Short mmCIF file of N, CA, C and O in Angstrom, two decimals:
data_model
loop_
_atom_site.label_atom_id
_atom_site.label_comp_id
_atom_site.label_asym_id
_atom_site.label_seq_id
_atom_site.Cartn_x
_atom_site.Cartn_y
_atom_site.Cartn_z
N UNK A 1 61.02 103.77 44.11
CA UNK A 1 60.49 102.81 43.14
C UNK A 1 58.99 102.69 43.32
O UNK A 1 58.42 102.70 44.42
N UNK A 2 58.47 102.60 42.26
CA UNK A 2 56.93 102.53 42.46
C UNK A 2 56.60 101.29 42.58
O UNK A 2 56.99 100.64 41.61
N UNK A 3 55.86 100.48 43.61
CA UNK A 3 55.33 99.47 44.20
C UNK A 3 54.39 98.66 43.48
O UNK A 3 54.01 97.51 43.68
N UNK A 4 53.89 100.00 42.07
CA UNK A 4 52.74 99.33 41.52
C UNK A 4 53.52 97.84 40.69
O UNK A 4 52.99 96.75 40.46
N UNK A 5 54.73 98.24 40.43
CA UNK A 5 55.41 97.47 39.47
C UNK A 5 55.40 95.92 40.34
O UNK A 5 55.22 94.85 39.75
N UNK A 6 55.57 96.00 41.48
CA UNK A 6 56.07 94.78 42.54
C UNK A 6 54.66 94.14 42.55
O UNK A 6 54.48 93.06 41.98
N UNK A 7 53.81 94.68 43.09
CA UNK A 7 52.07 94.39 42.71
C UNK A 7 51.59 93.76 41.75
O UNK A 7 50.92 92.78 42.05
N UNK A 8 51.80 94.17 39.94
CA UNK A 8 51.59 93.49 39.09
C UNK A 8 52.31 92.14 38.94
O UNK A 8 51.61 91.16 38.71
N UNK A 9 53.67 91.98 39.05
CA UNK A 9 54.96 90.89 39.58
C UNK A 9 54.04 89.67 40.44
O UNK A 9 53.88 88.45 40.30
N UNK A 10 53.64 90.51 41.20
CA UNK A 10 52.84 89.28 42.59
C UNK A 10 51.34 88.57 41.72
O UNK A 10 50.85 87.49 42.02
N UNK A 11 50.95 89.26 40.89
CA UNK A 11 49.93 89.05 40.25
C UNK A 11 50.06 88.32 39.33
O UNK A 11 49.13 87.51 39.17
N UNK A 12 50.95 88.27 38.55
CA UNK A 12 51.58 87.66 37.43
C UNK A 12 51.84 86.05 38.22
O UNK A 12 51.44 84.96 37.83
N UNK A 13 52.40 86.28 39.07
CA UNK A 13 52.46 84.84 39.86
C UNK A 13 51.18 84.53 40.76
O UNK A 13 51.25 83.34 41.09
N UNK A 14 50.37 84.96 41.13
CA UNK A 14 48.68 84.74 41.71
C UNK A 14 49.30 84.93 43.14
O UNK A 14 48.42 85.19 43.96
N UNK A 15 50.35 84.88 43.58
CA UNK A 15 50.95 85.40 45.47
C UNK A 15 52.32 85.63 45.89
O UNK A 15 53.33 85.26 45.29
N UNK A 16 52.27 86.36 47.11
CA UNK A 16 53.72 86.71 46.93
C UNK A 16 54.70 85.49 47.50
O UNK A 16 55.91 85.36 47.37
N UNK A 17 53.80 84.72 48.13
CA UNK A 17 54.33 82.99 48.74
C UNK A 17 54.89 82.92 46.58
O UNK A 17 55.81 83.55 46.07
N UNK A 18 54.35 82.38 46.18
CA UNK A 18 54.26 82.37 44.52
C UNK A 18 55.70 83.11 44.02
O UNK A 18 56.77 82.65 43.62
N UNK A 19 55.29 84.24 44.20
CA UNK A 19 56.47 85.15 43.24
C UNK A 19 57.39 84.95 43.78
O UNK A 19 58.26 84.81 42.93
N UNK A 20 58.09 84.76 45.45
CA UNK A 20 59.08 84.90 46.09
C UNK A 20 59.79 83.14 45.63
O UNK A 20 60.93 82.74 45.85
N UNK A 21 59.14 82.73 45.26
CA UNK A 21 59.37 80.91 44.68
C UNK A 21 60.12 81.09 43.54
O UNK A 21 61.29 80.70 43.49
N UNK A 22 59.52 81.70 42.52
CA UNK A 22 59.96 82.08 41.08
C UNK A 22 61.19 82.77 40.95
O UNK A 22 62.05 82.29 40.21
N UNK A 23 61.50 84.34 41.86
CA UNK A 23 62.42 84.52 41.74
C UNK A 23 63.35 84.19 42.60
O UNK A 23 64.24 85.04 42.52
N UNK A 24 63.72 83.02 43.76
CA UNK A 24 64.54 82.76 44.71
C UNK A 24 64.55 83.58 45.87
O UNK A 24 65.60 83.69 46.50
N UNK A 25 63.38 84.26 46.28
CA UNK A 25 63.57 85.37 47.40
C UNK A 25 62.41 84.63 48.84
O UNK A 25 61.79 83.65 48.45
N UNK A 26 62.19 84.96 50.05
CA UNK A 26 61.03 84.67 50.58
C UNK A 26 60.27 85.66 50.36
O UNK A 26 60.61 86.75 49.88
N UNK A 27 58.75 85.18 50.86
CA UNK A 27 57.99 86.04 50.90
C UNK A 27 57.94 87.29 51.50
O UNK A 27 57.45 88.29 50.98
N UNK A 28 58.71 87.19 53.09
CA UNK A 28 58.26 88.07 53.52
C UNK A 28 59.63 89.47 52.63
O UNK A 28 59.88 90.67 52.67
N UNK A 29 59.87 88.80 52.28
CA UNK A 29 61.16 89.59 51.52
C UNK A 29 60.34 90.65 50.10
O UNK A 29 60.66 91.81 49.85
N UNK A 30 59.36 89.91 49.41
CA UNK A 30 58.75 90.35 48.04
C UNK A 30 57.23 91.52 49.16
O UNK A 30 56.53 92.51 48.94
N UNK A 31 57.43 90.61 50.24
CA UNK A 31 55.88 92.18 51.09
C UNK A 31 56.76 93.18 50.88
O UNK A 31 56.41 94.29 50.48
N UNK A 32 58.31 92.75 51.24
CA UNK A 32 59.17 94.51 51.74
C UNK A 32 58.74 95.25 50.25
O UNK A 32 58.34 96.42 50.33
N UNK A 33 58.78 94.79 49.26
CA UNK A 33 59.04 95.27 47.69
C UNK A 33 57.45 95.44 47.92
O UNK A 33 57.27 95.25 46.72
N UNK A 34 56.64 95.57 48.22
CA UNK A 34 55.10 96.46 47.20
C UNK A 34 55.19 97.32 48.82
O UNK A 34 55.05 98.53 48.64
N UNK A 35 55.32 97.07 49.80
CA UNK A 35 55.39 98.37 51.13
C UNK A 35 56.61 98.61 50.66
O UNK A 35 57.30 98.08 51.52
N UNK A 36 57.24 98.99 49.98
CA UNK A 36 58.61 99.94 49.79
C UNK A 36 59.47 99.93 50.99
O UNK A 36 59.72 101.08 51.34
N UNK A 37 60.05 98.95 51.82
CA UNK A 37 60.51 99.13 52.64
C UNK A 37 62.28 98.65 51.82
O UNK A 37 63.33 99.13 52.25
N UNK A 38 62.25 97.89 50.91
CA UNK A 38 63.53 97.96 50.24
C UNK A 38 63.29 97.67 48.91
O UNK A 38 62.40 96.87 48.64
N UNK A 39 64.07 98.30 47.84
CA UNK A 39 64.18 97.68 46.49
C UNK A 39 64.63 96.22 46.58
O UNK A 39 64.99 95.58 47.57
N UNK A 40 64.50 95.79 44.97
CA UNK A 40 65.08 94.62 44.65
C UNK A 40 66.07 94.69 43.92
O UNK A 40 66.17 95.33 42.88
N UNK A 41 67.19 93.73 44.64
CA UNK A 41 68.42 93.93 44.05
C UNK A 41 68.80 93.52 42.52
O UNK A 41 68.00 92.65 42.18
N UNK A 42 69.68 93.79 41.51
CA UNK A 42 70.05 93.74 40.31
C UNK A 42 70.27 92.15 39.98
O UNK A 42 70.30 91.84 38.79
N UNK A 43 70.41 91.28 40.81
CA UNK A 43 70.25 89.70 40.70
C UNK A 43 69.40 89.35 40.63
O UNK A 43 69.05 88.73 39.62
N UNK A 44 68.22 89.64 42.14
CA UNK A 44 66.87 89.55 41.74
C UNK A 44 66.06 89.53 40.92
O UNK A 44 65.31 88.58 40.67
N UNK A 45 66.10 91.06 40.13
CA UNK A 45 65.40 91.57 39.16
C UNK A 45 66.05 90.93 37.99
O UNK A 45 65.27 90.81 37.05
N UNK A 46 67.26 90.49 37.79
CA UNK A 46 67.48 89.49 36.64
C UNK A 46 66.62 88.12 36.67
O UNK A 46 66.21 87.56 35.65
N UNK A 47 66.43 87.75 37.78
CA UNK A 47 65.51 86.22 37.72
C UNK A 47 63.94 86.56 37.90
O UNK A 47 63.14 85.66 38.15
N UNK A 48 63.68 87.49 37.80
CA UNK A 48 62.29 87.87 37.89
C UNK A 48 62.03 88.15 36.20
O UNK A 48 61.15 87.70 35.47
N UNK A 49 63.01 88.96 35.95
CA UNK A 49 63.20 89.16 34.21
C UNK A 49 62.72 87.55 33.36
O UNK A 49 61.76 87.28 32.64
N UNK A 50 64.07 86.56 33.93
CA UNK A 50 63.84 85.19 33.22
C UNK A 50 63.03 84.48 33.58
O UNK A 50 62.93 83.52 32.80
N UNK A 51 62.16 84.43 34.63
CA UNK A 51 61.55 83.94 35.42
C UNK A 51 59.54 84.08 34.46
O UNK A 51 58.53 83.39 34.36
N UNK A 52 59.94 85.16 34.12
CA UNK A 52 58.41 85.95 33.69
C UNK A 52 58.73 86.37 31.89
O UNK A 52 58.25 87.29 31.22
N UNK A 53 59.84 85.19 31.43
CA UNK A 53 60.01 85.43 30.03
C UNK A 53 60.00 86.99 29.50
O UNK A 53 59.86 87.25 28.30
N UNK A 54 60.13 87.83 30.33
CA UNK A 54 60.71 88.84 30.14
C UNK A 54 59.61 90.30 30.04
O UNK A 54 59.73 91.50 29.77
N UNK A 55 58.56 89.39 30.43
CA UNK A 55 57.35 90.20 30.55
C UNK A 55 57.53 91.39 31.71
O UNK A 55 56.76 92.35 31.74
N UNK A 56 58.35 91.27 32.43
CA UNK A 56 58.37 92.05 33.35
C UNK A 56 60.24 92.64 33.32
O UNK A 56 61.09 91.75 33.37
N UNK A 57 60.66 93.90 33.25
CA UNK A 57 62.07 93.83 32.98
C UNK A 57 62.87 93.88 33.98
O UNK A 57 62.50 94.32 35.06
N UNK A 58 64.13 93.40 33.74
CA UNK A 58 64.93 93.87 35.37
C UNK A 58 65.59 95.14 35.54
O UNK A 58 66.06 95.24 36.67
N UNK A 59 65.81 96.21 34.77
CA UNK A 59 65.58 97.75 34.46
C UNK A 59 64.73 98.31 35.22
O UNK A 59 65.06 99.21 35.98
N UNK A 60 63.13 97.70 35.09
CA UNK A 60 62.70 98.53 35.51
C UNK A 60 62.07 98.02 36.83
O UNK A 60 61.36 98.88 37.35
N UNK A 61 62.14 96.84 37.53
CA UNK A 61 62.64 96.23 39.04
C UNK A 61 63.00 96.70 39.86
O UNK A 61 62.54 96.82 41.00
N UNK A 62 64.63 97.31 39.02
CA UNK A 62 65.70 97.60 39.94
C UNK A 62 66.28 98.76 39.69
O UNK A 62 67.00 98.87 38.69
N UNK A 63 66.03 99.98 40.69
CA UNK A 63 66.15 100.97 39.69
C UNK A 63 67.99 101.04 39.59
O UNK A 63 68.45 101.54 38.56
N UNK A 64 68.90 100.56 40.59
CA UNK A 64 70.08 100.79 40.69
C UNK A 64 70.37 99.91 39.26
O UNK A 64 71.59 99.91 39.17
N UNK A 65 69.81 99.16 38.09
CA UNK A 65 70.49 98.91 36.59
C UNK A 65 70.33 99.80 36.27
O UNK A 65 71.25 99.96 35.46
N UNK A 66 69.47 101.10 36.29
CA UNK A 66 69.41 102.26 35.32
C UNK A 66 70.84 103.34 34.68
O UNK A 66 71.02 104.02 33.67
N UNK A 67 71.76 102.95 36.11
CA UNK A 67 72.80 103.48 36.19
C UNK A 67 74.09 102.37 35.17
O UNK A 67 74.98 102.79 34.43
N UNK A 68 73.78 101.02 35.48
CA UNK A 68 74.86 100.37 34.62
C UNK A 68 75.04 100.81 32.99
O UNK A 68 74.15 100.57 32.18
N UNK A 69 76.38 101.51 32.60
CA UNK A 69 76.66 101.50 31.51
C UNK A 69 76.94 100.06 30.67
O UNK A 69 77.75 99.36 31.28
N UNK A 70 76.56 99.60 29.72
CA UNK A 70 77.00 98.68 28.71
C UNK A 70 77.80 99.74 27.82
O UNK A 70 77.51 100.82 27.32
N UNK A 71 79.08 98.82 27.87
CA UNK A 71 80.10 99.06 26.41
C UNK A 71 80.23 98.11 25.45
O UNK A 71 80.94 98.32 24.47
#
């Protein structure tokens, strides 16, 4: 996953103390996400989605939704 995406996210909220508030995560949890040390999970990236009125998607967050089929 590219980090730049987690970066703009942190920016959008002015810190990652900030962003980790918005979407229910800690901080030191949203550092792992721009050092790539883990993605963000498909829950996450749903409240980051609603969280940021949708300015930011949870698709492209998380790459493991890319795989969910909708029927």
């Amino acid at each position: 996953m590219s980090k730049i995406i987690y970066q703009e996210l942190i920016d959008h909220f002015g810190s990652q103390l900030a962003t980790g508030k918005a979407i229910g995560v800690s901080q030191p949890t949203v550092c792992g996400y721009v050092t790539d040390r883990w993605n963000m999970t498909p829950i996450v990236a749903m409240r980051a989605e609603a969280a940021t009125n949708g300015k930011f998607k949870a698709v492209d967050l998380c790459p493991a939704l890319k795989t969910v089929v909708l029927s």
